[in-house]
PDB file of C-alpha atoms in Angstrom:
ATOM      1  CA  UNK A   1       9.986 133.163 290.266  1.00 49.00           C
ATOM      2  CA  UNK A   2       9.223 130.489 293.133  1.00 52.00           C
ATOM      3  CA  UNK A   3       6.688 127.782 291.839  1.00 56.00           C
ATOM      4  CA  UNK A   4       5.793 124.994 294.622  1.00 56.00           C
ATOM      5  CA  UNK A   5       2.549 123.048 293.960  1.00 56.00           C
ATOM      6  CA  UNK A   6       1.376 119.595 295.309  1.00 62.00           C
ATOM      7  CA  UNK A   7       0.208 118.732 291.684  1.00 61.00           C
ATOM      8  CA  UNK A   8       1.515 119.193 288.714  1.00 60.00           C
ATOM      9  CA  UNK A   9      -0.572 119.464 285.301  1.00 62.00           C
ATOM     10  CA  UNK A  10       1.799 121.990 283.801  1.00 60.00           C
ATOM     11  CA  UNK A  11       3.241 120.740 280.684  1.00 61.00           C
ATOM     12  CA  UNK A  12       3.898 123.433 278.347  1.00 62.00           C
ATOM     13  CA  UNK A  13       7.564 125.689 278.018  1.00 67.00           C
ATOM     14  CA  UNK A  14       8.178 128.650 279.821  1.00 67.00           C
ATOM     15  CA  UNK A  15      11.125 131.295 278.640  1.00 69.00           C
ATOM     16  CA  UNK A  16      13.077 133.297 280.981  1.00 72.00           C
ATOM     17  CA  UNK A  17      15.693 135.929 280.638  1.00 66.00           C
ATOM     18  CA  UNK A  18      17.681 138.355 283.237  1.00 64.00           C
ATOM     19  CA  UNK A  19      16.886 141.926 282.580  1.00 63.00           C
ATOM     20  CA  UNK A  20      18.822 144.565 280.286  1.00 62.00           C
ATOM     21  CA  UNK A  21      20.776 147.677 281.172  1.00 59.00           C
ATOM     22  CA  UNK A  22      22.894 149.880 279.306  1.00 59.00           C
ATOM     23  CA  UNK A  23      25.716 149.307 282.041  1.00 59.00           C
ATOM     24  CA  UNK A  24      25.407 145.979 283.076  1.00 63.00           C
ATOM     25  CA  UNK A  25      22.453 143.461 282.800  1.00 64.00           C
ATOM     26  CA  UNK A  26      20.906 142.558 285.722  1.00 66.00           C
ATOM     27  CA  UNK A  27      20.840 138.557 287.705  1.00 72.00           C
ATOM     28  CA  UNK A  28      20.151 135.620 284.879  1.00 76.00           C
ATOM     29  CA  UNK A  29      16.247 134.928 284.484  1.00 78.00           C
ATOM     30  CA  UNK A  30      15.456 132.571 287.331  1.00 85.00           C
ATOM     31  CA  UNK A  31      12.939 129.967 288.038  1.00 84.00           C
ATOM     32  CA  UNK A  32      12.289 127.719 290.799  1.00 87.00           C
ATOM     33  CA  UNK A  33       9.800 124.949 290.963  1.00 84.00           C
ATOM     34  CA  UNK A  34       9.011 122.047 293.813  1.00 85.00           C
ATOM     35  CA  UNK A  35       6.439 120.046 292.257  1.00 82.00           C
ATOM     36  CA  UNK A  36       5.763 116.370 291.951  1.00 82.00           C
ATOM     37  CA  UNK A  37       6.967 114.689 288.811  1.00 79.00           C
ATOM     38  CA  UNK A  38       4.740 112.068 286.976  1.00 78.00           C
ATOM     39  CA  UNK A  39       5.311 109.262 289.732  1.00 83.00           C
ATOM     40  CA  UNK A  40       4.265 111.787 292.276  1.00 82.00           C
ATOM     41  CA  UNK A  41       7.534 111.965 293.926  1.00 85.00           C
ATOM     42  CA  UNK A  42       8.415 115.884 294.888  1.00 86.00           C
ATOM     43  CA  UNK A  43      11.200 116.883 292.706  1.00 89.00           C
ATOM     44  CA  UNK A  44      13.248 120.517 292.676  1.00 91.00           C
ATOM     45  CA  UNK A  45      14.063 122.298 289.245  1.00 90.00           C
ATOM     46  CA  UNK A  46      16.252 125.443 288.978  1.00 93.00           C
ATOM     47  CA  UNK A  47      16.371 127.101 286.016  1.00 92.00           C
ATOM     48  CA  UNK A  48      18.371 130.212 284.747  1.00 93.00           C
ATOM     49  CA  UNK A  49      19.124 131.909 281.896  1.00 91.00           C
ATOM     50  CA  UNK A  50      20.709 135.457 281.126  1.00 89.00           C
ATOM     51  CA  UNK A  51      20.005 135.425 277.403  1.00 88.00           C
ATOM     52  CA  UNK A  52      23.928 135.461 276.236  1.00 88.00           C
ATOM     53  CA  UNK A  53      24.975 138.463 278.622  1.00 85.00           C
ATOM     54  CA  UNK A  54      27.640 138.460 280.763  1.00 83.00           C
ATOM     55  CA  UNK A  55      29.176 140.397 283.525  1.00 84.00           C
ATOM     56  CA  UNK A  56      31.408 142.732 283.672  1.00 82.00           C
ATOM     57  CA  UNK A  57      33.622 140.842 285.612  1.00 84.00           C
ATOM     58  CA  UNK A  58      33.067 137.115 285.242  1.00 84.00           C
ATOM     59  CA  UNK A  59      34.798 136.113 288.995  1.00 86.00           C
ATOM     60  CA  UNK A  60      33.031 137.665 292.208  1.00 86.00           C
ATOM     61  CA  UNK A  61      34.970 140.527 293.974  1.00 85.00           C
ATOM     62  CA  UNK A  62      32.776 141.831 296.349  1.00 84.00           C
ATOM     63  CA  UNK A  63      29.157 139.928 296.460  1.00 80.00           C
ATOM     64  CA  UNK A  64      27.519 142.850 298.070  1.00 79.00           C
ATOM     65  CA  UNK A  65      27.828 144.708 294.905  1.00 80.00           C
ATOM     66  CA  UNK A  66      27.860 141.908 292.106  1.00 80.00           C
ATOM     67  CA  UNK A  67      25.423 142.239 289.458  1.00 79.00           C
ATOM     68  CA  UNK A  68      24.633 140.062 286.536  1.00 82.00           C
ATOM     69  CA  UNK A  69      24.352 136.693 288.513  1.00 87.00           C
ATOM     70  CA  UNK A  70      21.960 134.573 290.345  1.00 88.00           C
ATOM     71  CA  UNK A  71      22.449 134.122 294.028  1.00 88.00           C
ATOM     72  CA  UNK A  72      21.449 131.246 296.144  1.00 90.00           C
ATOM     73  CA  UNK A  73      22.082 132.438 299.500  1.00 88.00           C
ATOM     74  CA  UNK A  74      23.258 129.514 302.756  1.00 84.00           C
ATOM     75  CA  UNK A  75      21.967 130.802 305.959  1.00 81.00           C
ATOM     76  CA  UNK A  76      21.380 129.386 309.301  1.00 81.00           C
ATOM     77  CA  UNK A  77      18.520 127.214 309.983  1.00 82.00           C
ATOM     78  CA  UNK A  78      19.041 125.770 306.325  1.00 82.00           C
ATOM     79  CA  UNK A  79      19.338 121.998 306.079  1.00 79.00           C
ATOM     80  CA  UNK A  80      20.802 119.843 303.374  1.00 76.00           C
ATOM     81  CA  UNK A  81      17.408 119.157 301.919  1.00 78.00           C
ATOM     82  CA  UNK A  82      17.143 122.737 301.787  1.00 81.00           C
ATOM     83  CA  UNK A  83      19.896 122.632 298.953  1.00 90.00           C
ATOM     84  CA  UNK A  84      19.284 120.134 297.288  1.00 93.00           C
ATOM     85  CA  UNK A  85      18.514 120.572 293.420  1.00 95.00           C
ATOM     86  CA  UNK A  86      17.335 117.574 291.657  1.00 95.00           C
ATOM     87  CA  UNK A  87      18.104 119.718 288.432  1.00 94.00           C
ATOM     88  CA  UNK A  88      19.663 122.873 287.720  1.00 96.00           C
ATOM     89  CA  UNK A  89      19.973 124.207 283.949  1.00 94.00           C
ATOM     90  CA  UNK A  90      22.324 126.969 283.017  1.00 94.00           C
ATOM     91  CA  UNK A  91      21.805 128.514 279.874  1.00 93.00           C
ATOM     92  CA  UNK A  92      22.723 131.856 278.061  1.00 92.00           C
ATOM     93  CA  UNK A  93      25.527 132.762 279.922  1.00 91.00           C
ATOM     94  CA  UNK A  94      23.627 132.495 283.188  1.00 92.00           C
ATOM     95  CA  UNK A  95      25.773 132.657 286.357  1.00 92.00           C
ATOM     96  CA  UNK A  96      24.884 131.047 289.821  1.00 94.00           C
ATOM     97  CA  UNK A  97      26.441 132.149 292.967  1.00 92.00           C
ATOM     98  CA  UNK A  98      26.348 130.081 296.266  1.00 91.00           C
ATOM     99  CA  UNK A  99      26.949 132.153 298.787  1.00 89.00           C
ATOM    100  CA  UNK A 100      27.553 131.082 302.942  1.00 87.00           C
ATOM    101  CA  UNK A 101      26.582 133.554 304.870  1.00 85.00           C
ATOM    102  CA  UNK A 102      26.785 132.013 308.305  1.00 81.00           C
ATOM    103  CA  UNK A 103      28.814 130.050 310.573  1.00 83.00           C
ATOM    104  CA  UNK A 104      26.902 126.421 309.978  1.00 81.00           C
ATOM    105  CA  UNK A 105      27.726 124.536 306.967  1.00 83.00           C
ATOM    106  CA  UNK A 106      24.523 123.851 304.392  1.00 85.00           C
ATOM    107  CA  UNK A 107      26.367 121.487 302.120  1.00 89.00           C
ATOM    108  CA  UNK A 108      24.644 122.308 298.407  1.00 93.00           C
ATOM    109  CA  UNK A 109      24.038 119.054 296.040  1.00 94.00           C
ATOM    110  CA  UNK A 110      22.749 119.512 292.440  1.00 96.00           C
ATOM    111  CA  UNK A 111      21.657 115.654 291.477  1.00 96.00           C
ATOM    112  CA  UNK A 112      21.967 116.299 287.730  1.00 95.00           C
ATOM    113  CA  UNK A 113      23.429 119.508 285.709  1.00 96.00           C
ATOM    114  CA  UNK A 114      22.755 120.433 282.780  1.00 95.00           C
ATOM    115  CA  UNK A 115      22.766 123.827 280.489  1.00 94.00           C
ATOM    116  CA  UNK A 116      24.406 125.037 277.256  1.00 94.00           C
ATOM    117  CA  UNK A 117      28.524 125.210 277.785  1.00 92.00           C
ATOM    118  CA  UNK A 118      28.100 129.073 278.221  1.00 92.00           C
ATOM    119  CA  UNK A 119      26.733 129.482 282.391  1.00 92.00           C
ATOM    120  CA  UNK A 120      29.244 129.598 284.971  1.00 93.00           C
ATOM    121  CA  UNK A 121      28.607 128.405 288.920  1.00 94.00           C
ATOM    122  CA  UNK A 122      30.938 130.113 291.665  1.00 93.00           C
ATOM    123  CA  UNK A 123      31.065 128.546 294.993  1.00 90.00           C
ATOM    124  CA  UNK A 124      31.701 131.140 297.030  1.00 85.00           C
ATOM    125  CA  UNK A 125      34.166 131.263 300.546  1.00 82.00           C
ATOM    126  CA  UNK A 126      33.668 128.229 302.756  1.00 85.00           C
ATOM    127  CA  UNK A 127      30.894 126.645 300.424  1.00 88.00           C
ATOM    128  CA  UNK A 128      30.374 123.114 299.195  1.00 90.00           C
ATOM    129  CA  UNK A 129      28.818 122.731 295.998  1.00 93.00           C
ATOM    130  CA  UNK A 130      28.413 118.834 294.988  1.00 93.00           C
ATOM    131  CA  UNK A 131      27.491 117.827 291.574  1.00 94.00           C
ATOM    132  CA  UNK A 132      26.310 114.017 291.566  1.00 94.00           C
ATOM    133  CA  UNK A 133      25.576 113.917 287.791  1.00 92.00           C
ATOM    134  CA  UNK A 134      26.164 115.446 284.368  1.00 89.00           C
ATOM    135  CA  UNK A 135      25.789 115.576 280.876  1.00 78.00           C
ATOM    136  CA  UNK A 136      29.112 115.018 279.022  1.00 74.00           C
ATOM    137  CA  UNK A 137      31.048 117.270 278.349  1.00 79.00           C
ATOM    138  CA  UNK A 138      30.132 119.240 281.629  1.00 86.00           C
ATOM    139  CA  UNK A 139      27.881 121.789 280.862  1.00 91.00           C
ATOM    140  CA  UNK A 140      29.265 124.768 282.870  1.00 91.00           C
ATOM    141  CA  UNK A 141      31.858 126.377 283.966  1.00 89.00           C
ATOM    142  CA  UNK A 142      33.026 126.772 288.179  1.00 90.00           C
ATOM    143  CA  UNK A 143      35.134 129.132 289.609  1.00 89.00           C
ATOM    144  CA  UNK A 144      35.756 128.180 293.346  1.00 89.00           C
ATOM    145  CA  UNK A 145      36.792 130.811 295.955  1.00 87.00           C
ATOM    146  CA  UNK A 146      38.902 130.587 298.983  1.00 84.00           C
ATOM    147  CA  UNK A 147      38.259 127.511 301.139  1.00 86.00           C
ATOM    148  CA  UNK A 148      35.378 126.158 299.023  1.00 88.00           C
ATOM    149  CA  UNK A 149      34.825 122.446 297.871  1.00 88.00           C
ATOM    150  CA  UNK A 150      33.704 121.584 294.683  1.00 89.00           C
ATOM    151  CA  UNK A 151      32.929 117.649 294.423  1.00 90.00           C
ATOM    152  CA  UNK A 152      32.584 116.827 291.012  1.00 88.00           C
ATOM    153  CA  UNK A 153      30.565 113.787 289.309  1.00 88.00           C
ATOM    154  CA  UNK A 154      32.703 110.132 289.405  1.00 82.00           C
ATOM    155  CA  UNK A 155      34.694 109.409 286.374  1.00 77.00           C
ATOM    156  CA  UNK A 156      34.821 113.708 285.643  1.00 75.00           C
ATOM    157  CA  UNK A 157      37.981 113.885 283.485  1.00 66.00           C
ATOM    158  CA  UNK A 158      39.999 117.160 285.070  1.00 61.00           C
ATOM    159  CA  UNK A 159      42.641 116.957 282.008  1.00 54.00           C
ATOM    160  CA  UNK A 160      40.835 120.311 280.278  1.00 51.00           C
ATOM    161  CA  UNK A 161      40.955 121.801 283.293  1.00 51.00           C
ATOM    162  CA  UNK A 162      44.635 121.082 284.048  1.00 49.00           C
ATOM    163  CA  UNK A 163      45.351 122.478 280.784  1.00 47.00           C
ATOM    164  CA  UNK A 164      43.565 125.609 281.127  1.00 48.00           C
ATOM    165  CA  UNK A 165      45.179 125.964 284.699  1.00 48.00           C
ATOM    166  CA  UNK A 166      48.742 125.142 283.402  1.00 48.00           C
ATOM    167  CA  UNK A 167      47.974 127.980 280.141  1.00 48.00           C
ATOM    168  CA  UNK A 168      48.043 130.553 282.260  1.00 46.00           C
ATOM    169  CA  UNK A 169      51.862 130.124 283.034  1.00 46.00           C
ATOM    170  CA  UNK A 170      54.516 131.306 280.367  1.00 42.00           C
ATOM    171  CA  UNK A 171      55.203 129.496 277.763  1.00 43.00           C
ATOM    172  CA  UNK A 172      58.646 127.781 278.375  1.00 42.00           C
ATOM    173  CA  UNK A 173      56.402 126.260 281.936  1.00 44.00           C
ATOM    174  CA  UNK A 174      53.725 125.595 279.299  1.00 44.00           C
ATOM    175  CA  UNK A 175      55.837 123.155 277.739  1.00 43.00           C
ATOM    176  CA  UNK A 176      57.188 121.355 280.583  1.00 44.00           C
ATOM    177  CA  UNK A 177      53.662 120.951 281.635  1.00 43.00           C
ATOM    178  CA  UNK A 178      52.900 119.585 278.272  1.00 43.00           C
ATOM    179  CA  UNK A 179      55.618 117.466 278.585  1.00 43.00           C
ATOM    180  CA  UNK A 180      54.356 115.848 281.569  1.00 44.00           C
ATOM    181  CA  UNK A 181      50.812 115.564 280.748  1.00 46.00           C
ATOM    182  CA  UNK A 182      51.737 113.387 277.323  1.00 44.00           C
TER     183      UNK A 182
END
């Protein structure tokens, strides 16, 4: 759902969920809205949430048959202002995909993140997802596929995700990582 208004008197909740199948669930429950906030400035929300299902495969093999996620697409004639999200919440295991699909670069910026510790956001091939601000800890997960930049908040602490990186080697490496890391 796309919700742009040059007022805005709505100030009530909305729920959102992605729909159900008996194979796999379909994209997260998504809503955008370009609206002014109460100083009148024009501010962008993005909003999804999958209502605690997941995908059957939580990293992106082939985007032209994914399912289960919510895909913001990069194409030509898209500007930076184009992508950028004052706020994006991820909640319910909701999963956002940006996804290039031309030759110009459309750097994405998401001014402040927020969501419940269960969504996921994938910056897909040749994509630049920045994330200027946060709640602590960060409230989602990334995966980031070949040749894509993912710019963190300053002062983002990386150590949990050195640890999760080095956890996936044997033990005995494990430990020599550990080592290191004290």
């Amino acid at each position: 759902m796309v919700i742009t208004n040059s007022t805005n008197g709505f100030r009530g909740d909305f729920q959102i969920h992605g729909g159900k199948s008996f194979s796999e669930s379909g994209g997260s429950g998504t809503v955008y809205v370009r609206a002014p906030n109460s100083a009148g400035v024009m501010q962008s929300a993005l909003t999804l949430d999958n209502d605690n299902e997941v995908p059957n495969n939580v990293y992106i093999s082939d985007p032209l048959k994914d399912s289960c996620r919510t895909y913001v697409i990069t194409s030509e004639g898209d500007s930076a202002a184009d992508m950028t999200f004052d706020s994006v919440t991820i909640n319910g295991d909701g999963h956002l995909a940006f996804r290039k699909t031309s030759s110009a670069d459309v750097d994405v910026t998401i001014n402040n993140l927020y969501g419940d510790l269960t969504g996921m956001v994938h910056s897909s091939v040749d994509q630049k997802v920045q994330i200027v601000d946060s709640t602590s800890p960060i409230p989602a997960s990334f995966r980031v596929y070949n040749m894509a930049t993912l710019q963190l908040p300053q002062g983002t602490t990386i150590s949990c995700i050195l640890r999760t990186l080095f956890e996936a080697y044997t033990s005995s490496n494990f430990l020599l990582f550990k080592d290191l890391m004290s």
